[in-house]
XYZ file of C-alpha atoms in Angstrom:
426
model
C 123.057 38.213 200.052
C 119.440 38.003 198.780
C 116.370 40.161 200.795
C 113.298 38.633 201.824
C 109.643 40.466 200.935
C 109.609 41.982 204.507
C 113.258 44.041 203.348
C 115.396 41.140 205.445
C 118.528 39.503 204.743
C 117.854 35.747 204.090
C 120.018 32.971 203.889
C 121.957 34.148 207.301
C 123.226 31.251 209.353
C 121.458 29.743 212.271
C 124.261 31.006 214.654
C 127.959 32.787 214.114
C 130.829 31.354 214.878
C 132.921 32.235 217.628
C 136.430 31.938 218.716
C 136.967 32.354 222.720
C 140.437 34.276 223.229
C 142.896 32.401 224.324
C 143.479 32.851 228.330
C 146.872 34.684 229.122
C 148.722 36.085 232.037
C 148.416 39.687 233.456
C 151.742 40.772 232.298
C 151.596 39.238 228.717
C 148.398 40.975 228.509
C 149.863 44.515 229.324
C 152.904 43.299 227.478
C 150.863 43.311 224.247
C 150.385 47.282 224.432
C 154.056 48.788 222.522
C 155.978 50.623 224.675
C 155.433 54.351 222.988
C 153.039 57.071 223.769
C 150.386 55.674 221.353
C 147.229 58.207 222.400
C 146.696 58.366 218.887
C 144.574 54.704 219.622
C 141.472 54.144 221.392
C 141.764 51.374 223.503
C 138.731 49.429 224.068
C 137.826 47.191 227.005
C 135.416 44.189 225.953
C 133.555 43.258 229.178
C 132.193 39.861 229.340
C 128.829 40.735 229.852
C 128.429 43.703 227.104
C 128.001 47.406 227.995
C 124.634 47.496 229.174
C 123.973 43.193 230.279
C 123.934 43.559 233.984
C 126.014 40.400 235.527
C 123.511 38.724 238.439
C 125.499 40.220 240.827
C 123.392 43.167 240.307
C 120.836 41.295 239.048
C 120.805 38.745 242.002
C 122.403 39.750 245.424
C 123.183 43.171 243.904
C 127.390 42.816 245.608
C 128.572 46.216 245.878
C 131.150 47.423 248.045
C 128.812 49.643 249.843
C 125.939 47.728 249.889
C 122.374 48.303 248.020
C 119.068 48.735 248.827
C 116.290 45.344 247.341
C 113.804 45.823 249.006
C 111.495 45.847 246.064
C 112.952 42.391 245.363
C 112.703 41.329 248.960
C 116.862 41.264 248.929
C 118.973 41.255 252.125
C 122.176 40.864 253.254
C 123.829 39.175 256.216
C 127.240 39.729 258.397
C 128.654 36.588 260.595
C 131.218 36.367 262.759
C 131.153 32.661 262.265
C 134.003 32.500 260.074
C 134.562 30.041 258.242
C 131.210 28.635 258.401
C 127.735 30.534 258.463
C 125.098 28.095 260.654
C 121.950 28.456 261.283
C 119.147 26.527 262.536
C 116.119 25.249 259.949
C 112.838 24.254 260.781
C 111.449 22.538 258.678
C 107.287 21.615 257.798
C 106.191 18.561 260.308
C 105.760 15.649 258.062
C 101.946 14.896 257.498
C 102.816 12.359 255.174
C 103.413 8.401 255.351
C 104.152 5.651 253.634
C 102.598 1.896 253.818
C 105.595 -0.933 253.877
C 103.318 -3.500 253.666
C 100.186 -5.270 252.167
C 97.016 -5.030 254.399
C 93.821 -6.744 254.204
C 90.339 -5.351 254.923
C 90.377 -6.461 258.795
C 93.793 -5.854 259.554
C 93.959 -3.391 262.087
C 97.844 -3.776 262.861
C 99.065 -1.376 259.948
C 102.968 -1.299 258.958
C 104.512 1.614 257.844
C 107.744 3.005 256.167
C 108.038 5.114 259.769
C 105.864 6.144 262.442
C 107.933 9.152 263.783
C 104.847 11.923 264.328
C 102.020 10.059 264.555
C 100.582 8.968 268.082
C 97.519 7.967 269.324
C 94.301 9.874 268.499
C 95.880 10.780 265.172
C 93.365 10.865 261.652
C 95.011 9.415 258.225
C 93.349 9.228 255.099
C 94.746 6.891 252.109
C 95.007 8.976 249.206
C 94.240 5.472 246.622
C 90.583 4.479 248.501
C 90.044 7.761 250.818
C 89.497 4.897 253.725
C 89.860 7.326 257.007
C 91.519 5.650 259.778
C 92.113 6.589 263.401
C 95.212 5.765 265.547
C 94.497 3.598 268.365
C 98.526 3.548 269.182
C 101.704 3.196 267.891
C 103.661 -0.022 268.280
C 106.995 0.478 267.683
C 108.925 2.436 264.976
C 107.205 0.771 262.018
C 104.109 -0.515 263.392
C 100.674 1.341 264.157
C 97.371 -0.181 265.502
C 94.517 1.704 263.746
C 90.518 2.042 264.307
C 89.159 1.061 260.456
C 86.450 2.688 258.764
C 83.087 0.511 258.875
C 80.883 2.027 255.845
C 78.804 4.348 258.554
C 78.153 7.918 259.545
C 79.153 8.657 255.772
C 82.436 6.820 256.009
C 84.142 4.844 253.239
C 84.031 1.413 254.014
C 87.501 -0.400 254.986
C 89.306 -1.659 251.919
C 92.837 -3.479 251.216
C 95.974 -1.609 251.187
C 98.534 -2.410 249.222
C 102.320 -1.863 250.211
C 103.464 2.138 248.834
C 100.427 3.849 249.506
C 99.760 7.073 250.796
C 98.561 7.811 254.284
C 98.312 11.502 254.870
C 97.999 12.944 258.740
C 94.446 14.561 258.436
C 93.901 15.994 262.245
C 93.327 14.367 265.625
C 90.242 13.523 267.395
C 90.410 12.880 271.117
C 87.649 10.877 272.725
C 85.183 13.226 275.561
C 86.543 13.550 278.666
C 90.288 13.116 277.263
C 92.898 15.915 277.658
C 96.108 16.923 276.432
C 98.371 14.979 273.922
C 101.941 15.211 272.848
C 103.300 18.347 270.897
C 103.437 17.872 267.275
C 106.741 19.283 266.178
C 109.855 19.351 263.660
C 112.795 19.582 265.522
C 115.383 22.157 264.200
C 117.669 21.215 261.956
C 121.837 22.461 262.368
C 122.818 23.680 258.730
C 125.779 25.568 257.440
C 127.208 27.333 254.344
C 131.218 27.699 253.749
C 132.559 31.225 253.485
C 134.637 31.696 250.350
C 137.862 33.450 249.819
C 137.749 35.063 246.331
C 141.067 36.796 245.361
C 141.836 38.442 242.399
C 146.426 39.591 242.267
C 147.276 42.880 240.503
C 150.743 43.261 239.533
C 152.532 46.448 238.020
C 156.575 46.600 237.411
C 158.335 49.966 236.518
C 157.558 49.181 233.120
C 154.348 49.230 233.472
C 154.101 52.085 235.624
C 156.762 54.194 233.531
C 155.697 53.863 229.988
C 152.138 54.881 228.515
C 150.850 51.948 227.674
C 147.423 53.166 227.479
C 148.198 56.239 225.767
C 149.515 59.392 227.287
C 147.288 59.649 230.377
C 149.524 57.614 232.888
C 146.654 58.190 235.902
C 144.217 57.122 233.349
C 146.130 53.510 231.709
C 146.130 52.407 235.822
C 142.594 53.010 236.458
C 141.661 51.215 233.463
C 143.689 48.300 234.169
C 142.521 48.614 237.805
C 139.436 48.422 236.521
C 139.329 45.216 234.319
C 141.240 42.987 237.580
C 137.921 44.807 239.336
C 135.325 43.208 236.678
C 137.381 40.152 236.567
C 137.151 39.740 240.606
C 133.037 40.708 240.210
C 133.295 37.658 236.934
C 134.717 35.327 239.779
C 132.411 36.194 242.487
C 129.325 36.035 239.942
C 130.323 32.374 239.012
C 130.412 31.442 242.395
C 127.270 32.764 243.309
C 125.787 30.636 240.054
C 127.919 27.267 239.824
C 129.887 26.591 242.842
C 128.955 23.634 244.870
C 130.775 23.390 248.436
C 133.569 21.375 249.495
C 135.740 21.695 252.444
C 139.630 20.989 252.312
C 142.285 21.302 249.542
C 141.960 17.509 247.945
C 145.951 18.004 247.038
C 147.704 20.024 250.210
C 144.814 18.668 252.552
C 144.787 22.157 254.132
C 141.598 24.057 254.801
C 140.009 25.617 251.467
C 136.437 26.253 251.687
C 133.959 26.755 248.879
C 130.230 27.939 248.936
C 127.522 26.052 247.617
C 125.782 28.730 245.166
C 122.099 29.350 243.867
C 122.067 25.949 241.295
C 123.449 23.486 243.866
C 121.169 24.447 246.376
C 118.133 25.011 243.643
C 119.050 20.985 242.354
C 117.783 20.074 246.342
C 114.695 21.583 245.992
C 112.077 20.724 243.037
C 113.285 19.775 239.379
C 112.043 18.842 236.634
C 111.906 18.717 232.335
C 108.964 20.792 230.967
C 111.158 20.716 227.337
C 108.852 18.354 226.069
C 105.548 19.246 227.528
C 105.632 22.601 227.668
C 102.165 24.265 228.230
C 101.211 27.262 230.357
C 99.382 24.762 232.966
C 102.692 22.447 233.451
C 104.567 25.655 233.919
C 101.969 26.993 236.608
C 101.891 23.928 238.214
C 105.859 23.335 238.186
C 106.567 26.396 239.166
C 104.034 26.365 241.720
C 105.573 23.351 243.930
C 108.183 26.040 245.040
C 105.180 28.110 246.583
C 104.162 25.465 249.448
C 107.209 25.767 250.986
C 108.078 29.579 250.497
C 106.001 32.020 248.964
C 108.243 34.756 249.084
C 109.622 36.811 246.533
C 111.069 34.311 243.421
C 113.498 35.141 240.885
C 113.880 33.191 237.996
C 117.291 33.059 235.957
C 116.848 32.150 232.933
C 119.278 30.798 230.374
C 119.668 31.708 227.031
C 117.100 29.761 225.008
C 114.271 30.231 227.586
C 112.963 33.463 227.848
C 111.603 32.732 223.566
C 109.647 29.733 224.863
C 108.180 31.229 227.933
C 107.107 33.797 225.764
C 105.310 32.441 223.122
C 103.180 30.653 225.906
C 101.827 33.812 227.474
C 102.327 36.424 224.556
C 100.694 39.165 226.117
C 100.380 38.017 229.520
C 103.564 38.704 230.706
C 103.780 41.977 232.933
C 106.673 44.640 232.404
C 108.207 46.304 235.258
C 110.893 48.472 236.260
C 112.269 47.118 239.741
C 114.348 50.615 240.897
C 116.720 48.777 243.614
C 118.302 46.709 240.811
C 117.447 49.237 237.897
C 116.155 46.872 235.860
C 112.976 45.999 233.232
C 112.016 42.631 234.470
C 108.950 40.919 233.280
C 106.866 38.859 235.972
C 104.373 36.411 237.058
C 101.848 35.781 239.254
C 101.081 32.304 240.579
C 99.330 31.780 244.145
C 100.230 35.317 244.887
C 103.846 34.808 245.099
C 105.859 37.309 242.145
C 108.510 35.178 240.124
C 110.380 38.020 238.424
C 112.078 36.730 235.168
C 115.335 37.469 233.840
C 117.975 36.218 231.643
C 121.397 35.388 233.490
C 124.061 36.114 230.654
C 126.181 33.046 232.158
C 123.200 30.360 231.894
C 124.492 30.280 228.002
C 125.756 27.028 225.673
C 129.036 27.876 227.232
C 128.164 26.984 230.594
C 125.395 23.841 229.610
C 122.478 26.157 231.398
C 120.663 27.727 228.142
C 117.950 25.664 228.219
C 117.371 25.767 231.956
C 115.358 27.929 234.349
C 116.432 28.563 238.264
C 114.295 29.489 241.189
C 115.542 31.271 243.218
C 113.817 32.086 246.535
C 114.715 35.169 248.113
C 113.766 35.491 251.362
C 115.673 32.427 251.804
C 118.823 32.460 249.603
C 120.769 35.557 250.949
C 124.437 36.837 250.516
C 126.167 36.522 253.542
C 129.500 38.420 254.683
C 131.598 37.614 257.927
C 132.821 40.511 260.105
C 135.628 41.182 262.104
C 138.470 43.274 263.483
C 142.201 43.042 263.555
C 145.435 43.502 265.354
C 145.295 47.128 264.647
C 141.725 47.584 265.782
C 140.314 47.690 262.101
C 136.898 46.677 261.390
C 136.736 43.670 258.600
C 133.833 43.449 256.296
C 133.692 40.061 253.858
C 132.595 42.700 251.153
C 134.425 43.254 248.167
C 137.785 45.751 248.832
C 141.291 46.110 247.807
C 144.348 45.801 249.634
C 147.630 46.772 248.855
C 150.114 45.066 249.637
C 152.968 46.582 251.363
C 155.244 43.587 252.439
C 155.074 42.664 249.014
C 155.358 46.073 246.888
C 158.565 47.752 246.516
C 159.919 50.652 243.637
C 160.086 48.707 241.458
C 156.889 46.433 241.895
C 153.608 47.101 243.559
C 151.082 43.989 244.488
C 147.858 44.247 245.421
C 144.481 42.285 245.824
C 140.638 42.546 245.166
C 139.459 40.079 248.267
C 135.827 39.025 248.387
C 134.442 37.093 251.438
C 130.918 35.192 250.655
C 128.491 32.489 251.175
C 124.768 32.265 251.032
C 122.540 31.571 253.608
C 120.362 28.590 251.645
C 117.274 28.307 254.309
C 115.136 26.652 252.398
C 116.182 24.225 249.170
C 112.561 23.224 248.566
C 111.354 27.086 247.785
C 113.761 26.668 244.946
C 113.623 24.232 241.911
C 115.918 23.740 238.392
C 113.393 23.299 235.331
C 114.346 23.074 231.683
C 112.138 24.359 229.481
C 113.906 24.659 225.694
C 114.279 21.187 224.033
């Protein structure tokens, strides 16, 4: 291996191979410990995510078992009892804008649009191609609106052609003197809903297991540490469905009821997207990331995959604030656009492996929240969707004991337009 000037190793390669290991079965992985007292070895646990890479489930939602405290990252949970649906009623921004269907020439005053839902008489639109400002003299039908045009005085643009496409965009109202009162101008509320899903993770242990120290001579010890990796393995599945899953609502093979959330990218892929890999300037990132302002300026956090963090940073260099965010213990470096903070962060799943280096996610938080369903039962106990494990007695004799990590979860996904999906590496 040759050193460069600066004392480095050249001639490394671009990236080191990796085998994945091969996916096994709970008891052929305990099975591969001999069955002697071997605390002369150290076993090691490889987590996923390293020994100091916090999954997003901190980093995100921050799923604990007792909860968390986020409110420096504007983070909040919700409980349901509408199990297994969470609904909820969205309101969305009235409409302002509309679209021309049709040619018009310069003294048509019968105007046909895409759809007139909204607009009503007295109403102001301006066309975004000539600025011609037109007033509303009624609405026909559905499609059809008969306008006042603009005649060239009092400082107003002169009436021009309007070709079919265009942009009319709902300016105000002007009512005439002596005229009161007009219809409300409203969005009515929208019925949405998110699936609550099941996440189970089975531990298993046989006299065998139980009996001999697999783990070395600390029997208490080799259970808690296998309790402990089905634990990280239940967080794994819970963190991928937070990321990747998209919802669906029966089993496609047994037709029975099996229902899936729709996680952060599924909902993000509604809101605003686009490919800055190409064009990638500080101004097109301002002004991408900025569309997910308008429709909720709250608190953003941006997961990053693998390749973009480098490329965001040789835009700003410097510019990029540090800060420690206690409630998820983190360094996160920030932005500021419009007021609104998008905290950056690298997700350790957005990698090659998944197809999500190259891509950024929005993700609003004051309207993509973790939500758990509550209940009670037959004995009077108190049922919390978070994560917990049962033991299972039916199940569990001498000679076997079963148990499960359970995890109850879906997102309340307000808002898909304060989100967005951008990539950024090429």
């Amino acid at each position: 291996m040759a050193f460069g000037a600066n004392g480095f190793p050249t001639g490394l390669p671009s990236t080191t191979p990796y085998t994945q290991p091969a996916t096994t079965t709970a008891t052929a992985a305990i099975d591969t410990l001999e069955y002697y007292n071997n605390m002369e070895l150290d076993l090691v646990s490889v987590d996923e995510f390293g020994q100091t890479v916090n999954p997003a489930y901190t980093v995100l939602v921050g799923i604990q078992t007792s909860g968390g405290k986020f409110d420096d990252a504007k983070l909040q949970e919700i409980t349901t009892d509408n199990y297994p649906q969470y609904k909820f009623l969205e309101i969305d921004a009235v409409n302002r804008i509309f679209t021309m269907n049709a040619a018009a020439l310069v003294g048509d005053t019968n105007l046909t649009l895409v759809s007139t839902v909204g607009l009503q008489r007295g109403d102001i639109l301006r066309n975004t191609a000539t600025n011609e400002i037109v007033r509303v003299a009624s609405v026909t039908n559905g499609t059809t609106i008969v306008v006042l045009r603009s005649n060239g005085t009092n400082n107003a643009i002169a009436a021009q052609a309007m070709s079919s496409a265009q942009t009319l965009v709902l300016m105000g109202s002007s009512s005439p003197i002596g005229e009161a009162g007009r219809s409300a101008f409203y969005a009515p509320a929208v019925e949405k809903f998110n699936y609550i899903q099941k996440i189970v993770t089975t531990v298993r242990l046989n006299e065998g297991d139980m009996l001999t120290a697999k783990y070395g001579s600390n029997k208490k010890l080799a259970l808690q540490r296998y309790m402990d990796d089905m634990w990280k393995d239940q967080m794994r599945s819970v963190e991928y469905v937070t990321i990747f899953q998209k919802a669906t609502s029966t089993d496609a093979t047994t037709g029975t009821a099996e229902y899936r959330a729709e996680g952060i990218i599924s909902t993000a892929l509604r809101g605003f997207t686009g490919d800055l890999s190409g064009s990638l300037t500080i101004k097109n990132l301002i002004k991408e990331f900025g569309r997910t302002v308008t429709h909720g300026g709250g608190t953003k956090l941006v997961l990053c995959g693998s390749e973009v963090l480098a490329e965001i940073y040789a835009l700003f260099s410097t510019q990029i604030n540090v800060e420690t965010i206690k409630s998820i213990d983190l360094n996160v470096d920030t932005l500021t656009i419009n007021g609104t903070k998008f905290i950056l962060k690298e997700h350790p799943m957005m990698n090659t492996a998944s197809g999500w280096s190259k891509y950024c996610v929005i993700v609003d938080t004051t309207s993509f929240k973790p939500v758990y369903p509550t209940g009670s039962s037959m004995k009077g106990k108190n049922l919390v969707g978070k994560t917990r494990f049962e033991y299972l007695f039916d199940q569990s004799n001498y000679a076997n004991e079963v148990g499960d990590y359970v995890t109850y979860i879906t997102f309340k996904n307000s808002n898909a337009l304060a989100n967005g999906v951008f990539k950024i590496a090429a």
